[in-house]
PDB file of C-alpha atoms in Angstrom:
ATOM      1  CA  MET M   1     -18.220 -50.132 -16.675  1.00 51.00           C
ATOM      2  CA  PHE M   2     -17.598 -53.730 -16.653  1.00 58.00           C
ATOM      3  CA  SER M   3     -14.660 -55.181 -18.646  1.00 56.00           C
ATOM      4  CA  PHE M   4     -12.645 -58.554 -18.601  1.00 68.00           C
ATOM      5  CA  ARG M   5      -9.650 -56.403 -19.707  1.00 70.00           C
ATOM      6  CA  GLY M   6      -8.314 -55.796 -16.348  1.00 73.00           C
ATOM      7  CA  ASP M   7      -7.352 -52.818 -14.229  1.00 74.00           C
ATOM      8  CA  ALA M   8      -5.268 -51.412 -16.755  1.00 79.00           C
ATOM      9  CA  HIS M   9      -7.982 -50.761 -19.246  1.00 82.00           C
ATOM     10  CA  LYS M  10     -10.397 -49.790 -16.603  1.00 82.00           C
ATOM     11  CA  VAL M  11      -8.111 -46.928 -15.860  1.00 81.00           C
ATOM     12  CA  TYR M  12      -7.734 -46.143 -19.347  1.00 85.00           C
ATOM     13  CA  LEU M  13     -11.719 -45.930 -19.847  1.00 85.00           C
ATOM     14  CA  ARG M  14     -12.029 -43.627 -16.845  1.00 85.00           C
ATOM     15  CA  LEU M  15      -9.321 -41.532 -18.050  1.00 85.00           C
ATOM     16  CA  ASN M  16     -10.476 -41.243 -21.557  1.00 88.00           C
ATOM     17  CA  LYS M  17     -14.117 -40.709 -20.146  1.00 87.00           C
ATOM     18  CA  ALA M  18     -12.856 -37.822 -17.818  1.00 86.00           C
ATOM     19  CA  ILE M  19     -10.940 -36.096 -20.572  1.00 87.00           C
ATOM     20  CA  ASN M  20     -14.014 -36.338 -22.936  1.00 89.00           C
ATOM     21  CA  ASN M  21     -16.265 -34.809 -20.402  1.00 87.00           C
ATOM     22  CA  GLY M  22     -13.862 -31.989 -19.603  1.00 85.00           C
ATOM     23  CA  GLU M  23     -13.037 -33.042 -16.140  1.00 82.00           C
ATOM     24  CA  SER M  24      -9.540 -32.617 -14.414  1.00 81.00           C
ATOM     25  CA  THR M  25      -7.757 -35.961 -14.427  1.00 77.00           C
ATOM     26  CA  LYS M  26      -5.771 -34.762 -11.753  1.00 78.00           C
ATOM     27  CA  HIS M  27      -8.539 -35.287  -9.175  1.00 78.00           C
ATOM     28  CA  MET M  28      -9.044 -38.942 -10.064  1.00 79.00           C
ATOM     29  CA  ARG M  29      -9.047 -41.545  -6.984  1.00 82.00           C
ATOM     30  CA  GLU M  30      -6.544 -43.581  -8.542  1.00 78.00           C
ATOM     31  CA  TYR M  31      -3.952 -41.045  -9.401  1.00 84.00           C
ATOM     32  CA  ILE M  32      -4.612 -39.276  -5.639  1.00 87.00           C
ATOM     33  CA  GLU M  33      -3.907 -42.406  -4.108  1.00 89.00           C
ATOM     34  CA  ILE M  34      -0.734 -42.727  -6.122  1.00 89.00           C
ATOM     35  CA  GLU M  35       0.623 -39.300  -5.290  1.00 92.00           C
ATOM     36  CA  GLU M  36      -0.114 -40.069  -1.735  1.00 94.00           C
ATOM     37  CA  VAL M  37       2.103 -43.179  -1.658  1.00 94.00           C
ATOM     38  CA  GLN M  38       4.923 -41.262  -3.580  1.00 95.00           C
ATOM     39  CA  ARG M  39       4.765 -38.305  -0.973  1.00 95.00           C
ATOM     40  CA  LEU M  40       5.078 -40.887   1.779  1.00 96.00           C
ATOM     41  CA  TYR M  41       7.875 -42.622   0.344  1.00 96.00           C
ATOM     42  CA  GLN M  42       9.658 -39.390  -1.043  1.00 95.00           C
ATOM     43  CA  SER M  43       9.369 -38.185   2.792  1.00 96.00           C
ATOM     44  CA  LEU M  44      11.741 -41.241   4.019  1.00 95.00           C
ATOM     45  CA  ASP M  45      15.396 -41.240   3.364  1.00 94.00           C
ATOM     46  CA  SER M  46      16.940 -43.791   1.035  1.00 94.00           C
ATOM     47  CA  SER M  47      18.420 -46.080   3.564  1.00 94.00           C
ATOM     48  CA  MET M  48      14.841 -46.480   4.876  1.00 95.00           C
ATOM     49  CA  LEU M  49      13.371 -46.880   1.490  1.00 95.00           C
ATOM     50  CA  GLN M  50      15.764 -49.554   0.524  1.00 94.00           C
ATOM     51  CA  LEU M  51      14.636 -51.531   3.791  1.00 94.00           C
ATOM     52  CA  ILE M  52      11.050 -50.993   2.738  1.00 94.00           C
ATOM     53  CA  ASN M  53      11.929 -52.036  -0.772  1.00 93.00           C
ATOM     54  CA  TYR M  54      13.634 -55.243   0.601  1.00 92.00           C
ATOM     55  CA  ARG M  55      10.254 -55.935   2.664  1.00 90.00           C
ATOM     56  CA  MET M  56       8.354 -55.553  -0.550  1.00 89.00           C
ATOM     57  CA  ILE M  57      10.318 -58.124  -2.431  1.00 88.00           C
ATOM     58  CA  LYS M  58       9.625 -60.530   0.740  1.00 84.00           C
ATOM     59  CA  GLU M  59       5.950 -59.771   0.235  1.00 80.00           C
ATOM     60  CA  LYS M  60       5.868 -60.245  -3.346  1.00 81.00           C
ATOM     61  CA  ASN M  61       7.643 -63.590  -3.241  1.00 77.00           C
ATOM     62  CA  GLY M  62       6.375 -64.761  -0.137  1.00 72.00           C
ATOM     63  CA  SER M  63       2.523 -64.525  -1.435  1.00 63.00           C
ATOM     64  CA  GLY M  64       3.196 -67.845  -2.856  1.00 62.00           C
ATOM     65  CA  ILE M  65       1.715 -69.816  -0.068  1.00 67.00           C
ATOM     66  CA  ILE M  66      -1.770 -69.275  -1.891  1.00 68.00           C
ATOM     67  CA  PRO M  67      -0.567 -71.267  -4.799  1.00 68.00           C
ATOM     68  CA  ILE M  68       0.930 -73.998  -3.035  1.00 71.00           C
ATOM     69  CA  PHE M  69      -2.567 -74.133  -1.157  1.00 69.00           C
ATOM     70  CA  VAL M  70      -4.283 -74.127  -4.677  1.00 70.00           C
ATOM     71  CA  SER M  71      -2.244 -77.078  -6.002  1.00 71.00           C
ATOM     72  CA  SER M  72      -1.719 -79.026  -2.842  1.00 73.00           C
ATOM     73  CA  VAL M  73      -5.471 -79.255  -1.795  1.00 72.00           C
ATOM     74  CA  PRO M  74      -6.614 -81.193  -4.707  1.00 74.00           C
ATOM     75  CA  TRP M  75      -4.061 -83.921  -3.903  1.00 70.00           C
ATOM     76  CA  LEU M  76      -5.033 -84.048  -0.208  1.00 71.00           C
ATOM     77  CA  LEU M  77      -8.694 -84.611  -1.578  1.00 73.00           C
ATOM     78  CA  PHE M  78      -7.535 -87.312  -3.758  1.00 70.00           C
ATOM     79  CA  LEU M  79      -5.693 -89.137  -1.151  1.00 67.00           C
ATOM     80  CA  PHE M  80      -9.053 -89.294   0.818  1.00 71.00           C
ATOM     81  CA  SER M  81     -11.222 -89.431  -2.227  1.00 78.00           C
ATOM     82  CA  LYS M  82     -12.911 -93.125  -1.217  1.00 77.00           C
ATOM     83  CA  PRO M  83     -13.862 -91.705   2.278  1.00 78.00           C
ATOM     84  CA  LEU M  84     -15.006 -88.279   1.193  1.00 74.00           C
ATOM     85  CA  MET M  85     -17.220 -89.557  -1.959  1.00 76.00           C
ATOM     86  CA  ASP M  86     -18.891 -92.003   0.646  1.00 77.00           C
ATOM     87  CA  PHE M  87     -19.604 -89.048   3.155  1.00 76.00           C
ATOM     88  CA  LEU M  88     -20.667 -86.424   0.437  1.00 74.00           C
ATOM     89  CA  PHE M  89     -22.791 -88.764  -1.681  1.00 76.00           C
ATOM     90  CA  LYS M  90     -24.522 -91.104   1.161  1.00 79.00           C
ATOM     91  CA  ASP M  91     -28.171 -91.433   1.049  1.00 77.00           C
ATOM     92  CA  GLY M  92     -28.968 -88.737  -1.705  1.00 74.00           C
ATOM     93  CA  SER M  93     -27.421 -86.127   0.340  1.00 75.00           C
ATOM     94  CA  ILE M  94     -26.500 -82.404  -1.105  1.00 81.00           C
ATOM     95  CA  LEU M  95     -23.336 -82.176   0.775  1.00 78.00           C
ATOM     96  CA  TRP M  96     -21.495 -82.645  -2.507  1.00 76.00           C
ATOM     97  CA  ALA M  97     -23.108 -79.500  -4.109  1.00 80.00           C
ATOM     98  CA  ILE M  98     -22.125 -77.548  -0.697  1.00 83.00           C
ATOM     99  CA  PHE M  99     -18.674 -78.792  -0.555  1.00 79.00           C
ATOM    100  CA  GLY M 100     -17.967 -78.075  -4.328  1.00 80.00           C
ATOM    101  CA  VAL M 101     -19.425 -74.552  -4.258  1.00 87.00           C
ATOM    102  CA  THR M 102     -17.464 -73.771  -1.046  1.00 85.00           C
ATOM    103  CA  TYR M 103     -14.145 -75.302  -2.528  1.00 81.00           C
ATOM    104  CA  LEU M 104     -14.451 -73.329  -5.781  1.00 85.00           C
ATOM    105  CA  MET M 105     -15.277 -70.293  -4.034  1.00 88.00           C
ATOM    106  CA  VAL M 106     -12.181 -70.595  -1.516  1.00 83.00           C
ATOM    107  CA  LEU M 107     -10.212 -71.295  -4.407  1.00 82.00           C
ATOM    108  CA  THR M 108     -11.186 -68.481  -6.511  1.00 85.00           C
ATOM    109  CA  LEU M 109     -11.050 -66.068  -3.724  1.00 85.00           C
ATOM    110  CA  SER M 110      -7.419 -67.271  -3.045  1.00 81.00           C
ATOM    111  CA  VAL M 111      -6.234 -67.049  -6.514  1.00 82.00           C
ATOM    112  CA  ILE M 112      -7.764 -63.579  -6.685  1.00 83.00           C
ATOM    113  CA  LEU M 113      -6.041 -62.552  -3.362  1.00 82.00           C
ATOM    114  CA  HIS M 114      -2.515 -63.927  -4.439  1.00 82.00           C
ATOM    115  CA  PHE M 115      -2.460 -61.810  -7.489  1.00 83.00           C
ATOM    116  CA  ARG M 116      -3.664 -58.680  -5.850  1.00 84.00           C
ATOM    117  CA  GLU M 117      -1.052 -59.116  -3.323  1.00 84.00           C
ATOM    118  CA  LYS M 118       1.612 -59.477  -6.002  1.00 86.00           C
ATOM    119  CA  ALA M 119       0.214 -56.413  -8.024  1.00 86.00           C
ATOM    120  CA  TRP M 120       0.447 -54.236  -4.851  1.00 88.00           C
ATOM    121  CA  ALA M 121       3.868 -55.255  -3.883  1.00 89.00           C
ATOM    122  CA  ALA M 122       5.171 -54.652  -7.401  1.00 91.00           C
ATOM    123  CA  PHE M 123       3.342 -51.159  -7.333  1.00 92.00           C
ATOM    124  CA  HIS M 124       4.913 -50.008  -4.191  1.00 93.00           C
ATOM    125  CA  MET M 125       8.399 -51.733  -5.430  1.00 94.00           C
ATOM    126  CA  GLU M 126       8.414 -49.553  -8.503  1.00 95.00           C
ATOM    127  CA  ILE M 127       7.616 -46.369  -7.176  1.00 95.00           C
ATOM    128  CA  ILE M 128      10.520 -46.889  -4.237  1.00 96.00           C
ATOM    129  CA  GLN M 129      12.813 -47.844  -7.291  1.00 95.00           C
ATOM    130  CA  ASP M 130      11.962 -44.896  -9.115  1.00 95.00           C
ATOM    131  CA  ILE M 131      12.699 -42.586  -6.207  1.00 96.00           C
ATOM    132  CA  LEU M 132      16.076 -44.450  -5.295  1.00 95.00           C
ATOM    133  CA  LYS M 133      16.907 -43.819  -9.050  1.00 95.00           C
ATOM    134  CA  GLU M 134      16.000 -40.268  -9.122  1.00 94.00           C
ATOM    135  CA  ARG M 135      18.034 -39.672  -6.044  1.00 91.00           C
ATOM    136  CA  ASN M 136      21.355 -41.426  -7.182  1.00 88.00           C
ATOM    137  CA  HIS M 137      21.361 -39.156 -10.417  1.00 76.00           C
TER     138      HIS M 137
END
């Protein structure tokens, strides 16, 4: 089930498929994982949850190192472009292709990692905030 629409749509498709097949949605891996996280956080007291929430905020905002890497490395390469070009293209070498593919792979993986880290931090923060709100009412 390949889709460019993202995880939210993939969850919808799996949920829809389970319902159409008459399967229980309670036993889907995604929801079991969420329930496990909720149970863990519900077992902690509110002051500990608040501390964890602060840590998650730091984690979510601290994952900004990857965008800095993504935006600064091209400038570094630009600064050394003449020596880099001489090295990569000397004597018909294919080093430029190896360098280009490696650079694009590292760049792509870094961006994916960055957004996954932010998404997981937001996921945990939302669960913690819901539990804290529920306890305050």
